[in-house]
């Protein structure tokens, strides 16, 4: 029997909508990973639903960390995503220092925006702090919009060919210091997937699939959660990326004919069994 790996997931909890913790928890559990949660904020619904409420949980995060330290907790991975403010971003860096076990992973999804636009709650200061946090990561999982913010470049000027995307991925690695899984990599045609720079091999590989039409909110969180689960179950970065690409593609393919609005995200629940621990 193998020991169940432990991950600490630091994201918001959105009451309605498929993203952040409501995605990370079921995915990591079904993959056979124990998921402890440190919620950064409680929202009535995620930020694509107009009129959402927002309860900042910064003080509770600090108290929780004090208690977890007293309990002597250590995690095989720290996995962060949507954060509620600048102070929280620095708290996550502190969390990594105190709670990542020796040899463990810090997976930072540098959530800031999508489709060339910033999420409504993200400010310039938060993007700057996210850049600092990403420097502490072992693996980052930006989409193209976030890649532009991390490199402080114009979204419209990003490369649209494979060689340019490979070069962009390498540049995001901070000189090979961290691994990078760039999502949404596409030549603009019928193919989409991830560009993967693994600092262990110093290679960039593309993991691609056919493009399913439509826009789906929260797929970055689905992707990063599957990636985290697969890494903790011993997969290489390229293997874990391939599983995440396939799962997101299958979820989108299932959702497309349902004609649900983009803010409903992907209909992933009926497909969770395809990434269950006994299949990995
Ligand atoms: O999927 C990223 C995300 C996470 N959490 C909240 C969001 C978003 C994207 O909009 O609104 C609350």
mmCIF file of C-alpha atoms and ligand atoms in Angstrom:
data_model
loop_
_atom_site.group_PDB
_atom_site.id
_atom_site.type_symbol
_atom_site.label_atom_id
_atom_site.label_comp_id
_atom_site.label_asym_id
_atom_site.label_seq_id
_atom_site.Cartn_x
_atom_site.Cartn_y
_atom_site.Cartn_z
ATOM 1 C CA UNK A 1 0.000 0.000 0.000
ATOM 2 C CA UNK A 2 1.357 3.456 -0.886
ATOM 3 C CA UNK A 3 1.105 6.401 1.503
ATOM 4 C CA UNK A 4 -1.523 8.927 0.394
ATOM 5 C CA UNK A 5 0.259 12.158 -0.606
ATOM 6 C CA UNK A 6 -0.835 15.379 1.099
ATOM 7 C CA UNK A 7 -1.363 18.706 -0.640
ATOM 8 C CA UNK A 8 -2.311 22.085 0.824
ATOM 9 C CA UNK A 9 -4.571 23.931 -1.638
ATOM 10 C CA UNK A 10 -4.624 27.722 -1.189
ATOM 11 C CA UNK A 11 -7.400 29.213 -3.322
ATOM 12 C CA UNK A 12 -10.690 31.015 -2.855
ATOM 13 C CA UNK A 13 -13.897 29.163 -2.109
ATOM 14 C CA UNK A 14 -16.586 30.272 -4.543
ATOM 15 C CA UNK A 15 -19.989 29.120 -3.360
ATOM 16 C CA UNK A 16 -21.402 28.818 -6.870
ATOM 17 C CA UNK A 17 -19.363 28.094 -9.959
ATOM 18 C CA UNK A 18 -16.775 25.527 -10.909
ATOM 19 C CA UNK A 19 -13.374 26.931 -10.026
ATOM 20 C CA UNK A 20 -10.668 27.025 -7.384
ATOM 21 C CA UNK A 21 -11.496 24.860 -4.333
ATOM 22 C CA UNK A 22 -14.746 23.422 -5.690
ATOM 23 C CA UNK A 23 -12.637 22.016 -8.523
ATOM 24 C CA UNK A 24 -9.407 21.213 -6.654
ATOM 25 C CA UNK A 25 -11.063 19.185 -3.892
ATOM 26 C CA UNK A 26 -12.981 16.638 -5.970
ATOM 27 C CA UNK A 27 -10.172 16.245 -8.504
ATOM 28 C CA UNK A 28 -7.392 15.719 -5.970
ATOM 29 C CA UNK A 29 -9.538 13.388 -3.859
ATOM 30 C CA UNK A 30 -10.519 11.171 -6.778
ATOM 31 C CA UNK A 31 -6.863 10.985 -7.822
ATOM 32 C CA UNK A 32 -5.946 9.599 -4.420
ATOM 33 C CA UNK A 33 -4.404 12.719 -2.899
ATOM 34 C CA UNK A 34 -5.386 14.157 0.493
ATOM 35 C CA UNK A 35 -6.354 17.805 -0.067
ATOM 36 C CA UNK A 36 -6.205 20.186 2.903
ATOM 37 C CA UNK A 37 -7.635 23.619 2.196
ATOM 38 C CA UNK A 38 -6.595 27.120 3.192
ATOM 39 C CA UNK A 39 -9.358 29.303 1.709
ATOM 40 C CA UNK A 40 -8.247 32.817 0.801
ATOM 41 C CA UNK A 41 -11.726 34.306 0.463
ATOM 42 C CA UNK A 42 -15.331 33.240 0.355
ATOM 43 C CA UNK A 43 -17.306 34.516 -2.632
ATOM 44 C CA UNK A 44 -21.000 33.891 -3.189
ATOM 45 C CA UNK A 45 -20.071 32.963 -6.755
ATOM 46 C CA UNK A 46 -16.926 33.404 -8.841
ATOM 47 C CA UNK A 47 -16.116 36.773 -10.375
ATOM 48 C CA UNK A 48 -17.680 36.095 -13.765
ATOM 49 C CA UNK A 49 -21.092 36.295 -12.043
ATOM 50 C CA UNK A 50 -21.987 39.995 -11.620
ATOM 51 C CA UNK A 51 -22.817 41.057 -8.052
ATOM 52 C CA UNK A 52 -20.683 38.452 -6.278
ATOM 53 C CA UNK A 53 -20.001 38.934 -2.540
ATOM 54 C CA UNK A 54 -16.398 38.747 -1.266
ATOM 55 C CA UNK A 55 -15.281 37.902 2.276
ATOM 56 C CA UNK A 56 -11.532 38.300 2.765
ATOM 57 C CA UNK A 57 -10.065 35.504 4.923
ATOM 58 C CA UNK A 58 -6.524 36.840 5.404
ATOM 59 C CA UNK A 59 -6.720 36.887 9.208
ATOM 60 C CA UNK A 60 -8.112 33.348 9.282
ATOM 61 C CA UNK A 61 -5.255 32.181 7.040
ATOM 62 C CA UNK A 62 -2.707 33.470 9.570
ATOM 63 C CA UNK A 63 -4.512 31.793 12.489
ATOM 64 C CA UNK A 64 -4.805 28.539 10.557
ATOM 65 C CA UNK A 65 -1.089 28.553 9.802
ATOM 66 C CA UNK A 66 -0.355 29.006 13.514
ATOM 67 C CA UNK A 67 -2.523 26.002 14.338
ATOM 68 C CA UNK A 68 -1.110 23.848 11.540
ATOM 69 C CA UNK A 69 2.409 24.662 12.725
ATOM 70 C CA UNK A 70 1.462 23.621 16.259
ATOM 71 C CA UNK A 71 0.163 20.355 14.778
ATOM 72 C CA UNK A 72 3.516 19.885 13.016
ATOM 73 C CA UNK A 73 1.915 19.565 9.575
ATOM 74 C CA UNK A 74 4.070 19.305 6.454
ATOM 75 C CA UNK A 75 2.836 18.829 2.892
ATOM 76 C CA UNK A 76 4.155 16.988 -0.136
ATOM 77 C CA UNK A 77 2.936 19.921 -2.217
ATOM 78 C CA UNK A 78 1.654 23.434 -1.736
ATOM 79 C CA UNK A 79 -0.729 24.367 -4.551
ATOM 80 C CA UNK A 80 -1.902 27.968 -4.825
ATOM 81 C CA UNK A 81 -4.322 29.718 -7.170
ATOM 82 C CA UNK A 82 -6.705 32.707 -6.969
ATOM 83 C CA UNK A 83 -5.686 35.035 -4.134
ATOM 84 C CA UNK A 84 -7.633 37.804 -2.459
ATOM 85 C CA UNK A 85 -5.071 40.593 -1.999
ATOM 86 C CA UNK A 86 -1.387 41.593 -1.843
ATOM 87 C CA UNK A 87 -0.879 40.546 1.761
ATOM 88 C CA UNK A 88 -2.181 37.061 0.994
ATOM 89 C CA UNK A 89 0.313 36.629 -1.786
ATOM 90 C CA UNK A 90 3.131 37.228 0.689
ATOM 91 C CA UNK A 91 1.426 34.828 3.122
ATOM 92 C CA UNK A 92 1.540 32.085 0.491
ATOM 93 C CA UNK A 93 5.300 32.625 0.085
ATOM 94 C CA UNK A 94 5.628 32.267 3.870
ATOM 95 C CA UNK A 95 3.398 29.170 3.779
ATOM 96 C CA UNK A 96 5.677 27.521 1.213
ATOM 97 C CA UNK A 97 8.703 28.218 3.425
ATOM 98 C CA UNK A 98 7.066 26.774 6.536
ATOM 99 C CA UNK A 99 4.926 23.895 5.259
ATOM 100 C CA UNK A 100 6.509 22.398 2.118
ATOM 101 C CA UNK A 101 8.278 19.247 3.290
ATOM 102 C CA UNK A 102 11.892 18.788 2.276
ATOM 103 C CA UNK A 103 11.879 17.717 -1.360
ATOM 104 C CA UNK A 104 8.215 18.747 -1.702
ATOM 105 C CA UNK A 105 6.739 20.847 -4.506
ATOM 106 C CA UNK A 106 5.384 24.391 -4.672
ATOM 107 C CA UNK A 107 2.953 24.590 -7.575
ATOM 108 C CA UNK A 108 1.866 28.167 -8.187
ATOM 109 C CA UNK A 109 -0.921 28.871 -10.624
ATOM 110 C CA UNK A 110 -0.279 32.604 -11.162
ATOM 111 C CA UNK A 111 -3.990 33.394 -11.538
ATOM 112 C CA UNK A 112 -4.397 36.951 -12.850
ATOM 113 C CA UNK A 113 -6.589 36.875 -15.915
ATOM 114 C CA UNK A 114 -7.603 35.257 -19.182
ATOM 115 C CA UNK A 115 -8.380 36.186 -22.802
ATOM 116 C CA UNK A 116 -5.921 39.113 -22.536
ATOM 117 C CA UNK A 117 -7.817 40.694 -19.626
ATOM 118 C CA UNK A 118 -7.243 40.851 -15.888
ATOM 119 C CA UNK A 119 -9.815 39.324 -13.514
ATOM 120 C CA UNK A 120 -11.858 42.153 -11.961
ATOM 121 C CA UNK A 121 -10.399 41.766 -8.442
ATOM 122 C CA UNK A 122 -6.732 41.763 -9.607
ATOM 123 C CA UNK A 123 -4.848 45.087 -9.298
ATOM 124 C CA UNK A 124 -1.376 46.170 -10.541
ATOM 125 C CA UNK A 125 0.012 45.564 -7.040
ATOM 126 C CA UNK A 126 -1.447 42.053 -6.959
ATOM 127 C CA UNK A 127 0.097 41.219 -10.320
ATOM 128 C CA UNK A 128 3.456 42.480 -9.053
ATOM 129 C CA UNK A 129 3.099 40.323 -5.912
ATOM 130 C CA UNK A 130 2.059 37.305 -8.012
ATOM 131 C CA UNK A 131 5.262 37.737 -10.019
ATOM 132 C CA UNK A 132 7.253 37.648 -6.747
ATOM 133 C CA UNK A 133 5.379 34.553 -5.577
ATOM 134 C CA UNK A 134 5.974 32.745 -8.865
ATOM 135 C CA UNK A 135 9.720 33.129 -8.278
ATOM 136 C CA UNK A 136 9.373 30.838 -5.232
ATOM 137 C CA UNK A 137 7.611 28.084 -7.201
ATOM 138 C CA UNK A 138 8.924 24.749 -8.433
ATOM 139 C CA UNK A 139 6.213 24.667 -11.123
ATOM 140 C CA UNK A 140 4.092 27.511 -12.539
ATOM 141 C CA UNK A 141 1.018 27.020 -14.741
ATOM 142 C CA UNK A 142 0.258 30.347 -16.468
ATOM 143 C CA UNK A 143 -2.125 30.729 -19.365
ATOM 144 C CA UNK A 144 -1.015 33.049 -22.185
ATOM 145 C CA UNK A 145 -2.545 36.133 -20.555
ATOM 146 C CA UNK A 146 -0.689 35.411 -17.325
ATOM 147 C CA UNK A 147 2.519 34.716 -19.234
ATOM 148 C CA UNK A 148 2.285 38.229 -20.687
ATOM 149 C CA UNK A 149 1.705 39.706 -17.195
ATOM 150 C CA UNK A 150 4.610 37.696 -15.700
ATOM 151 C CA UNK A 151 6.986 38.890 -18.413
ATOM 152 C CA UNK A 152 5.453 42.397 -18.451
ATOM 153 C CA UNK A 153 4.847 42.181 -22.182
ATOM 154 C CA UNK A 154 1.853 43.062 -24.324
ATOM 155 C CA UNK A 155 -0.589 40.180 -24.773
ATOM 156 C CA UNK A 156 -1.066 41.063 -28.439
ATOM 157 C CA UNK A 157 2.675 40.768 -29.060
ATOM 158 C CA UNK A 158 2.926 37.141 -27.823
ATOM 159 C CA UNK A 159 4.195 34.622 -30.389
ATOM 160 C CA UNK A 160 1.661 32.512 -32.256
ATOM 161 C CA UNK A 161 4.000 29.877 -33.706
ATOM 162 C CA UNK A 162 5.460 26.787 -32.028
ATOM 163 C CA UNK A 163 9.084 27.974 -31.995
ATOM 164 C CA UNK A 164 8.052 31.291 -30.451
ATOM 165 C CA UNK A 165 5.893 29.559 -27.835
ATOM 166 C CA UNK A 166 8.774 27.231 -26.916
ATOM 167 C CA UNK A 167 11.044 30.226 -26.465
ATOM 168 C CA UNK A 168 8.386 32.028 -24.386
ATOM 169 C CA UNK A 169 8.050 28.983 -22.109
ATOM 170 C CA UNK A 170 11.785 28.843 -21.582
ATOM 171 C CA UNK A 171 11.865 32.564 -20.737
ATOM 172 C CA UNK A 172 9.182 32.006 -18.082
ATOM 173 C CA UNK A 173 11.462 29.524 -16.301
ATOM 174 C CA UNK A 174 13.656 32.259 -14.763
ATOM 175 C CA UNK A 175 16.827 30.854 -16.299
ATOM 176 C CA UNK A 176 15.811 27.225 -15.752
ATOM 177 C CA UNK A 177 15.091 27.756 -12.050
ATOM 178 C CA UNK A 178 11.476 26.614 -12.239
ATOM 179 C CA UNK A 179 9.413 24.324 -14.419
ATOM 180 C CA UNK A 180 6.702 25.896 -16.561
ATOM 181 C CA UNK A 181 3.473 24.486 -17.957
ATOM 182 C CA UNK A 182 2.065 27.136 -20.297
ATOM 183 C CA UNK A 183 -1.604 26.432 -21.012
ATOM 184 C CA UNK A 184 -3.619 27.436 -24.038
ATOM 185 C CA UNK A 185 -0.620 27.017 -26.350
ATOM 186 C CA UNK A 186 -1.972 26.919 -29.879
ATOM 187 C CA UNK A 187 -1.004 27.776 -33.429
ATOM 188 C CA UNK A 188 -4.426 29.373 -33.765
ATOM 189 C CA UNK A 189 -5.679 26.443 -35.848
ATOM 190 C CA UNK A 190 -7.280 23.197 -34.741
ATOM 191 C CA UNK A 191 -4.696 22.202 -32.130
ATOM 192 C CA UNK A 192 -4.317 23.361 -28.512
ATOM 193 C CA UNK A 193 -2.528 22.189 -25.388
ATOM 194 C CA UNK A 194 0.418 22.957 -23.137
ATOM 195 C CA UNK A 195 4.037 23.908 -23.672
ATOM 196 C CA UNK A 196 6.044 22.177 -20.951
ATOM 197 C CA UNK A 197 9.501 23.251 -19.789
ATOM 198 C CA UNK A 198 10.903 20.723 -17.303
ATOM 199 C CA UNK A 199 13.854 22.092 -15.346
ATOM 200 C CA UNK A 200 15.041 18.482 -14.699
ATOM 201 C CA UNK A 201 15.524 17.771 -18.402
ATOM 202 C CA UNK A 202 15.978 21.378 -19.645
ATOM 203 C CA UNK A 203 13.616 20.535 -22.528
ATOM 204 C CA UNK A 204 10.449 22.113 -23.895
ATOM 205 C CA UNK A 205 7.806 19.600 -25.036
ATOM 206 C CA UNK A 206 4.365 20.269 -26.460
ATOM 207 C CA UNK A 207 1.403 18.235 -25.299
ATOM 208 C CA UNK A 208 -1.402 18.876 -27.746
ATOM 209 C CA UNK A 209 -4.939 17.830 -28.538
ATOM 210 C CA UNK A 210 -7.750 18.807 -30.880
ATOM 211 C CA UNK A 211 -9.421 22.125 -30.047
ATOM 212 C CA UNK A 212 -13.030 21.929 -28.822
ATOM 213 C CA UNK A 213 -14.976 25.098 -29.675
ATOM 214 C CA UNK A 214 -16.440 27.325 -26.955
ATOM 215 C CA UNK A 215 -15.265 29.248 -23.878
ATOM 216 C CA UNK A 216 -15.329 27.612 -20.472
ATOM 217 C CA UNK A 217 -14.590 29.349 -17.186
ATOM 218 C CA UNK A 218 -12.321 27.631 -14.642
ATOM 219 C CA UNK A 219 -10.537 25.250 -17.003
ATOM 220 C CA UNK A 220 -7.190 26.591 -15.743
ATOM 221 C CA UNK A 221 -8.128 25.356 -12.266
ATOM 222 C CA UNK A 222 -9.221 21.967 -13.612
ATOM 223 C CA UNK A 223 -5.942 21.719 -15.511
ATOM 224 C CA UNK A 224 -3.666 22.718 -12.607
ATOM 225 C CA UNK A 225 -5.515 20.428 -10.174
ATOM 226 C CA UNK A 226 -5.103 17.363 -12.423
ATOM 227 C CA UNK A 227 -1.457 18.297 -13.006
ATOM 228 C CA UNK A 228 -0.861 18.578 -9.238
ATOM 229 C CA UNK A 229 -2.572 15.253 -8.551
ATOM 230 C CA UNK A 230 -0.603 13.447 -11.246
ATOM 231 C CA UNK A 231 2.728 14.885 -10.065
ATOM 232 C CA UNK A 232 1.951 13.729 -6.528
ATOM 233 C CA UNK A 233 1.107 10.290 -7.887
ATOM 234 C CA UNK A 234 4.600 10.094 -9.329
ATOM 235 C CA UNK A 235 4.087 11.138 -12.949
ATOM 236 C CA UNK A 236 6.730 13.150 -14.799
ATOM 237 C CA UNK A 237 5.882 16.756 -15.674
ATOM 238 C CA UNK A 238 5.181 15.859 -19.317
ATOM 239 C CA UNK A 239 3.027 12.841 -18.356
ATOM 240 C CA UNK A 240 1.106 14.920 -15.813
ATOM 241 C CA UNK A 241 0.575 17.678 -18.404
ATOM 242 C CA UNK A 242 -0.676 15.127 -20.943
ATOM 243 C CA UNK A 243 -3.244 13.809 -18.461
ATOM 244 C CA UNK A 244 -4.393 17.362 -17.651
ATOM 245 C CA UNK A 245 -4.667 18.302 -21.348
ATOM 246 C CA UNK A 246 -6.678 15.155 -22.082
ATOM 247 C CA UNK A 247 -9.020 15.654 -19.121
ATOM 248 C CA UNK A 248 -9.753 19.314 -19.919
ATOM 249 C CA UNK A 249 -10.326 18.398 -23.567
ATOM 250 C CA UNK A 250 -12.728 15.590 -22.622
ATOM 251 C CA UNK A 251 -14.601 17.889 -20.214
ATOM 252 C CA UNK A 252 -14.940 20.575 -22.909
ATOM 253 C CA UNK A 253 -16.112 17.965 -25.455
ATOM 254 C CA UNK A 254 -18.779 16.810 -23.003
ATOM 255 C CA UNK A 255 -19.869 20.399 -22.211
ATOM 256 C CA UNK A 256 -19.972 21.825 -25.744
ATOM 257 C CA UNK A 257 -23.238 20.136 -26.838
ATOM 258 C CA UNK A 258 -24.928 21.204 -23.569
ATOM 259 C CA UNK A 259 -24.779 24.890 -24.700
ATOM 260 C CA UNK A 260 -24.276 26.131 -21.128
ATOM 261 C CA UNK A 261 -23.050 29.736 -20.657
ATOM 262 C CA UNK A 262 -19.240 30.118 -20.285
ATOM 263 C CA UNK A 263 -19.502 31.036 -16.597
ATOM 264 C CA UNK A 264 -20.915 27.562 -15.821
ATOM 265 C CA UNK A 265 -17.497 26.117 -16.684
ATOM 266 C CA UNK A 266 -16.983 22.506 -17.734
ATOM 267 C CA UNK A 267 -19.256 19.627 -16.825
ATOM 268 C CA UNK A 268 -16.400 17.686 -15.229
ATOM 269 C CA UNK A 269 -18.159 15.738 -12.479
ATOM 270 C CA UNK A 270 -19.380 12.831 -14.639
ATOM 271 C CA UNK A 271 -15.818 12.390 -15.970
ATOM 272 C CA UNK A 272 -14.010 12.297 -12.614
ATOM 273 C CA UNK A 273 -13.937 8.499 -12.749
ATOM 274 C CA UNK A 274 -11.562 8.718 -15.753
ATOM 275 C CA UNK A 275 -8.805 10.110 -13.508
ATOM 276 C CA UNK A 276 -9.576 7.941 -10.471
ATOM 277 C CA UNK A 277 -6.632 6.702 -8.426
ATOM 278 C CA UNK A 278 -7.044 3.080 -9.525
ATOM 279 C CA UNK A 279 -6.665 4.114 -13.192
ATOM 280 C CA UNK A 280 -3.500 6.143 -12.671
HETATM 281 O O1 LIG B 1 -10.504 30.314 -12.446
HETATM 282 C C1 LIG B 1 -9.824 31.306 -11.769
HETATM 283 C C2 LIG B 1 -10.706 31.951 -10.736
HETATM 284 C C3 LIG B 1 -10.656 31.500 -9.446
HETATM 285 N N1 LIG B 1 -11.424 32.029 -8.479
HETATM 286 C C4 LIG B 1 -12.293 33.028 -8.748
HETATM 287 C C5 LIG B 1 -12.409 33.519 -10.029
HETATM 288 C C6 LIG B 1 -11.581 32.985 -11.045
HETATM 289 C C7 LIG B 1 -11.675 33.516 -12.385
HETATM 290 O O2 LIG B 1 -12.439 34.375 -12.715
HETATM 291 O O3 LIG B 1 -13.289 34.477 -10.282
HETATM 292 C C8 LIG B 1 -13.135 33.601 -7.662
#
